[in-house]
PDB file of C-alpha atoms in Angstrom:
ATOM      1  CA  MET A   1      89.170  33.749  72.371  1.00 46.00           C
ATOM      2  CA  SER A   2      85.649  32.894  71.306  1.00 52.00           C
ATOM      3  CA  GLU A   3      82.812  31.611  73.455  1.00 57.00           C
ATOM      4  CA  ASP A   4      83.385  28.078  74.781  1.00 61.00           C
ATOM      5  CA  PRO A   5      80.028  26.624  75.901  1.00 54.00           C
ATOM      6  CA  PHE A   6      81.494  23.157  76.569  1.00 67.00           C
ATOM      7  CA  GLY A   7      84.460  24.338  78.632  1.00 80.00           C
ATOM      8  CA  LEU A   8      86.985  22.765  76.267  1.00 87.00           C
ATOM      9  CA  THR A   9      89.463  25.588  76.768  1.00 87.00           C
ATOM     10  CA  ALA A  10      88.993  25.878  80.541  1.00 88.00           C
ATOM     11  CA  GLY A  11      92.295  25.709  82.397  1.00 87.00           C
ATOM     12  CA  LEU A  12      94.366  26.002  79.220  1.00 93.00           C
ATOM     13  CA  PRO A  13      96.989  28.653  78.526  1.00 94.00           C
ATOM     14  CA  PRO A  14      96.039  31.018  75.655  1.00 94.00           C
ATOM     15  CA  ALA A  15      98.158  29.385  72.910  1.00 94.00           C
ATOM     16  CA  LEU A  16      96.853  25.908  73.705  1.00 95.00           C
ATOM     17  CA  ALA A  17      93.288  27.188  74.064  1.00 95.00           C
ATOM     18  CA  ASP A  18      93.568  28.725  70.585  1.00 96.00           C
ATOM     19  CA  ILE A  19      94.758  25.389  69.186  1.00 96.00           C
ATOM     20  CA  VAL A  20      91.841  23.540  70.822  1.00 95.00           C
ATOM     21  CA  GLU A  21      89.452  26.124  69.360  1.00 95.00           C
ATOM     22  CA  ASP A  22      90.997  25.639  65.905  1.00 96.00           C
ATOM     23  CA  PHE A  23      90.440  21.883  66.106  1.00 95.00           C
ATOM     24  CA  GLN A  24      86.909  22.224  67.472  1.00 94.00           C
ATOM     25  CA  ALA A  25      85.961  24.724  64.743  1.00 94.00           C
ATOM     26  CA  LEU A  26      86.526  22.032  62.098  1.00 95.00           C
ATOM     27  CA  PRO A  27      84.282  19.124  61.177  1.00 93.00           C
ATOM     28  CA  GLU A  28      85.652  15.861  62.626  1.00 85.00           C
ATOM     29  CA  ARG A  29      86.919  14.610  59.265  1.00 84.00           C
ATOM     30  CA  GLU A  30      89.084  17.741  58.821  1.00 93.00           C
ATOM     31  CA  ARG A  31      90.707  17.641  62.262  1.00 94.00           C
ATOM     32  CA  LEU A  32      93.131  14.926  61.213  1.00 92.00           C
ATOM     33  CA  GLN A  33      94.342  17.171  58.386  1.00 94.00           C
ATOM     34  CA  LEU A  34      95.019  19.963  60.890  1.00 96.00           C
ATOM     35  CA  LEU A  35      96.953  17.499  63.054  1.00 94.00           C
ATOM     36  CA  LEU A  36      99.050  16.590  60.007  1.00 94.00           C
ATOM     37  CA  GLU A  37      99.775  20.291  59.464  1.00 95.00           C
ATOM     38  CA  PHE A  38     101.128  20.482  63.016  1.00 96.00           C
ATOM     39  CA  SER A  39     103.394  17.535  62.203  1.00 95.00           C
ATOM     40  CA  GLN A  40     105.022  19.581  59.458  1.00 94.00           C
ATOM     41  CA  GLY A  41     105.616  22.511  61.809  1.00 92.00           C
ATOM     42  CA  LEU A  42     107.530  20.581  64.473  1.00 93.00           C
ATOM     43  CA  PRO A  43     110.946  22.277  64.629  1.00 94.00           C
ATOM     44  CA  GLU A  44     114.249  20.438  64.476  1.00 94.00           C
ATOM     45  CA  LEU A  45     116.001  19.634  67.713  1.00 96.00           C
ATOM     46  CA  PRO A  46     118.568  22.144  68.985  1.00 96.00           C
ATOM     47  CA  ALA A  47     122.165  21.244  68.116  1.00 96.00           C
ATOM     48  CA  HIS A  48     123.008  19.871  71.574  1.00 96.00           C
ATOM     49  CA  LEU A  49     120.213  17.262  71.284  1.00 97.00           C
ATOM     50  CA  GLN A  50     120.605  16.264  67.634  1.00 94.00           C
ATOM     51  CA  GLY A  51     121.845  12.695  67.390  1.00 92.00           C
ATOM     52  CA  HIS A  52     121.674  12.259  71.168  1.00 94.00           C
ATOM     53  CA  PRO A  53     118.468  10.407  72.079  1.00 91.00           C
ATOM     54  CA  GLU A  54     120.168   9.363  75.332  1.00 94.00           C
ATOM     55  CA  LEU A  55     119.782  12.987  76.490  1.00 95.00           C
ATOM     56  CA  MET A  56     116.029  12.748  75.984  1.00 97.00           C
ATOM     57  CA  GLU A  57     113.252  10.633  77.492  1.00 97.00           C
ATOM     58  CA  ARG A  58     111.563   7.995  75.355  1.00 96.00           C
ATOM     59  CA  VAL A  59     107.763   8.025  75.366  1.00 96.00           C
ATOM     60  CA  ASP A  60     107.076   4.300  75.722  1.00 94.00           C
ATOM     61  CA  GLU A  61     103.330   4.728  75.144  1.00 93.00           C
ATOM     62  CA  CYS A  62     104.073   5.719  71.538  1.00 90.00           C
ATOM     63  CA  GLN A  63     104.511   2.955  68.967  1.00 89.00           C
ATOM     64  CA  SER A  64     107.013   5.146  67.119  1.00 91.00           C
ATOM     65  CA  PRO A  65     110.334   6.198  68.657  1.00 93.00           C
ATOM     66  CA  VAL A  66     109.375   9.511  70.248  1.00 95.00           C
ATOM     67  CA  PHE A  67     111.788  11.320  72.543  1.00 96.00           C
ATOM     68  CA  ILE A  68     111.102  14.405  74.661  1.00 97.00           C
ATOM     69  CA  SER A  69     113.284  16.868  76.490  1.00 97.00           C
ATOM     70  CA  VAL A  70     111.983  19.804  78.485  1.00 97.00           C
ATOM     71  CA  GLU A  71     114.317  22.543  79.635  1.00 96.00           C
ATOM     72  CA  VAL A  72     113.266  25.154  82.167  1.00 97.00           C
ATOM     73  CA  ASP A  73     115.196  28.395  81.767  1.00 96.00           C
ATOM     74  CA  ARG A  74     116.299  30.872  84.454  1.00 95.00           C
ATOM     75  CA  GLU A  75     113.004  32.728  84.184  1.00 96.00           C
ATOM     76  CA  GLY A  76     111.150  29.488  84.944  1.00 96.00           C
ATOM     77  CA  ARG A  77     109.804  29.066  81.411  1.00 97.00           C
ATOM     78  CA  ALA A  78     109.503  25.644  79.808  1.00 97.00           C
ATOM     79  CA  HIS A  79     111.012  24.823  76.423  1.00 97.00           C
ATOM     80  CA  LEU A  80     109.888  21.587  74.809  1.00 96.00           C
ATOM     81  CA  HIS A  81     112.009  19.617  72.347  1.00 97.00           C
ATOM     82  CA  VAL A  82     110.590  16.562  70.607  1.00 96.00           C
ATOM     83  CA  SER A  83     112.027  14.008  68.229  1.00 96.00           C
ATOM     84  CA  ALA A  84     109.315  12.143  66.325  1.00 94.00           C
ATOM     85  CA  PRO A  85     109.827  10.377  62.993  1.00 94.00           C
ATOM     86  CA  PRO A  86     108.259  11.814  59.821  1.00 92.00           C
ATOM     87  CA  GLU A  87     106.699   8.403  59.104  1.00 93.00           C
ATOM     88  CA  ALA A  88     104.532   8.837  62.228  1.00 91.00           C
ATOM     89  CA  PRO A  89     102.610  11.974  61.220  1.00 92.00           C
ATOM     90  CA  THR A  90      99.795  11.772  63.777  1.00 90.00           C
ATOM     91  CA  THR A  91     102.232  11.294  66.652  1.00 92.00           C
ATOM     92  CA  ARG A  92     104.471  14.002  65.259  1.00 94.00           C
ATOM     93  CA  GLY A  93     101.392  16.229  64.866  1.00 95.00           C
ATOM     94  CA  PHE A  94     100.476  15.958  68.506  1.00 93.00           C
ATOM     95  CA  ALA A  95     104.083  16.684  69.435  1.00 95.00           C
ATOM     96  CA  GLY A  96     103.726  19.815  67.302  1.00 96.00           C
ATOM     97  CA  VAL A  97     100.527  20.771  69.127  1.00 96.00           C
ATOM     98  CA  LEU A  98     102.262  20.417  72.494  1.00 95.00           C
ATOM     99  CA  ARG A  99     105.339  22.299  71.318  1.00 95.00           C
ATOM    100  CA  GLU A 100     103.330  25.213  69.947  1.00 95.00           C
ATOM    101  CA  GLY A 101     100.860  25.274  72.822  1.00 95.00           C
ATOM    102  CA  LEU A 102     103.398  25.056  75.652  1.00 95.00           C
ATOM    103  CA  GLU A 103     106.580  26.704  74.371  1.00 96.00           C
ATOM    104  CA  GLY A 104     107.780  29.411  76.744  1.00 96.00           C
ATOM    105  CA  LEU A 105     105.031  28.910  79.314  1.00 97.00           C
ATOM    106  CA  PRO A 106     105.875  29.361  82.970  1.00 97.00           C
ATOM    107  CA  ALA A 107     106.703  25.900  84.334  1.00 97.00           C
ATOM    108  CA  ALA A 108     103.964  26.191  86.980  1.00 95.00           C
ATOM    109  CA  GLU A 109     101.355  26.620  84.212  1.00 95.00           C
ATOM    110  CA  VAL A 110     102.609  23.501  82.460  1.00 96.00           C
ATOM    111  CA  LEU A 111     102.096  21.534  85.680  1.00 96.00           C
ATOM    112  CA  GLU A 112      98.524  22.846  85.969  1.00 94.00           C
ATOM    113  CA  LEU A 113      97.488  21.564  82.546  1.00 94.00           C
ATOM    114  CA  PRO A 114      94.445  19.306  82.727  1.00 91.00           C
ATOM    115  CA  ALA A 115      95.138  15.647  81.968  1.00 86.00           C
ATOM    116  CA  ASP A 116      92.434  15.581  79.268  1.00 88.00           C
ATOM    117  CA  VAL A 117      94.126  18.051  76.909  1.00 88.00           C
ATOM    118  CA  CYS A 118      94.447  15.350  74.232  1.00 85.00           C
ATOM    119  CA  SER A 119      90.750  14.543  74.180  1.00 88.00           C
ATOM    120  CA  ARG A 120      89.821  18.230  73.939  1.00 92.00           C
ATOM    121  CA  LEU A 121      91.163  18.271  70.385  1.00 92.00           C
ATOM    122  CA  GLY A 122      88.262  16.050  69.325  1.00 90.00           C
ATOM    123  CA  LEU A 123      90.380  13.410  67.599  1.00 88.00           C
ATOM    124  CA  GLU A 124      89.037  10.262  69.281  1.00 83.00           C
ATOM    125  CA  ARG A 125      87.264   9.094  66.119  1.00 81.00           C
ATOM    126  CA  ALA A 126      90.130  10.096  63.812  1.00 81.00           C
ATOM    127  CA  VAL A 127      93.014   8.325  65.566  1.00 82.00           C
ATOM    128  CA  SER A 128      93.286   4.986  67.334  1.00 79.00           C
ATOM    129  CA  PRO A 129      93.035   4.600  71.129  1.00 80.00           C
ATOM    130  CA  LEU A 130      96.683   3.496  71.077  1.00 81.00           C
ATOM    131  CA  ARG A 131      97.701   6.803  69.493  1.00 83.00           C
ATOM    132  CA  MET A 132      95.567   8.737  71.977  1.00 84.00           C
ATOM    133  CA  ARG A 133      97.421   6.909  74.764  1.00 90.00           C
ATOM    134  CA  GLY A 134     100.706   7.954  73.160  1.00 89.00           C
ATOM    135  CA  MET A 135      99.583  11.572  73.121  1.00 88.00           C
ATOM    136  CA  THR A 136      98.646  11.402  76.784  1.00 91.00           C
ATOM    137  CA  GLY A 137     102.042   9.799  77.483  1.00 94.00           C
ATOM    138  CA  MET A 138     103.821  12.733  75.853  1.00 95.00           C
ATOM    139  CA  LEU A 139     102.032  15.213  78.083  1.00 95.00           C
ATOM    140  CA  ALA A 140     102.794  13.105  81.163  1.00 95.00           C
ATOM    141  CA  ARG A 141     106.523  13.104  80.276  1.00 96.00           C
ATOM    142  CA  VAL A 142     106.497  16.859  79.784  1.00 97.00           C
ATOM    143  CA  LYS A 143     104.947  17.425  83.205  1.00 96.00           C
ATOM    144  CA  ARG A 144     107.303  14.947  84.881  1.00 97.00           C
ATOM    145  CA  GLN A 145     110.350  16.621  83.378  1.00 97.00           C
ATOM    146  CA  VAL A 146     109.106  20.055  84.452  1.00 97.00           C
ATOM    147  CA  ARG A 147     108.632  18.771  88.039  1.00 97.00           C
ATOM    148  CA  VAL A 148     112.182  17.354  88.023  1.00 96.00           C
ATOM    149  CA  ALA A 149     113.631  20.603  86.648  1.00 95.00           C
ATOM    150  CA  LEU A 150     111.836  22.699  89.273  1.00 93.00           C
ATOM    151  CA  ALA A 151     113.026  20.416  92.072  1.00 93.00           C
ATOM    152  CA  ALA A 152     116.683  20.685  90.935  1.00 87.00           C
TER     153      ALA A 152
END
């Protein structure tokens, strides 16, 4: 990890810190393109969730129909599954960022994530406030689902 004079990676797990660094290394106008690349890397849902949005939680803050499911395995590691339509590339991109940055993390680390993760990507000027709210909503759902899984 490189030097972080503004503390943008403070409190982030290594994979997510690397993603924040990648965004911050780009000029503002190129960050949206990187977000779109993350949208293309979002994996398909596992078979047991395909075609079953009722098994997932809708993210109401998103204008597009976005659904999230977090599973915590026996080792206490979180696995994030997201359904986001291809016609919503910025929303899908942030889902890809979360998926890549959080996949396999210990559940306790997911709960410790700072609430401002979305703004650390430096996308405020590239995407609308409504979309930023949707991104924050996704992270809130992930944390809520992890808390529920740990309490079960």
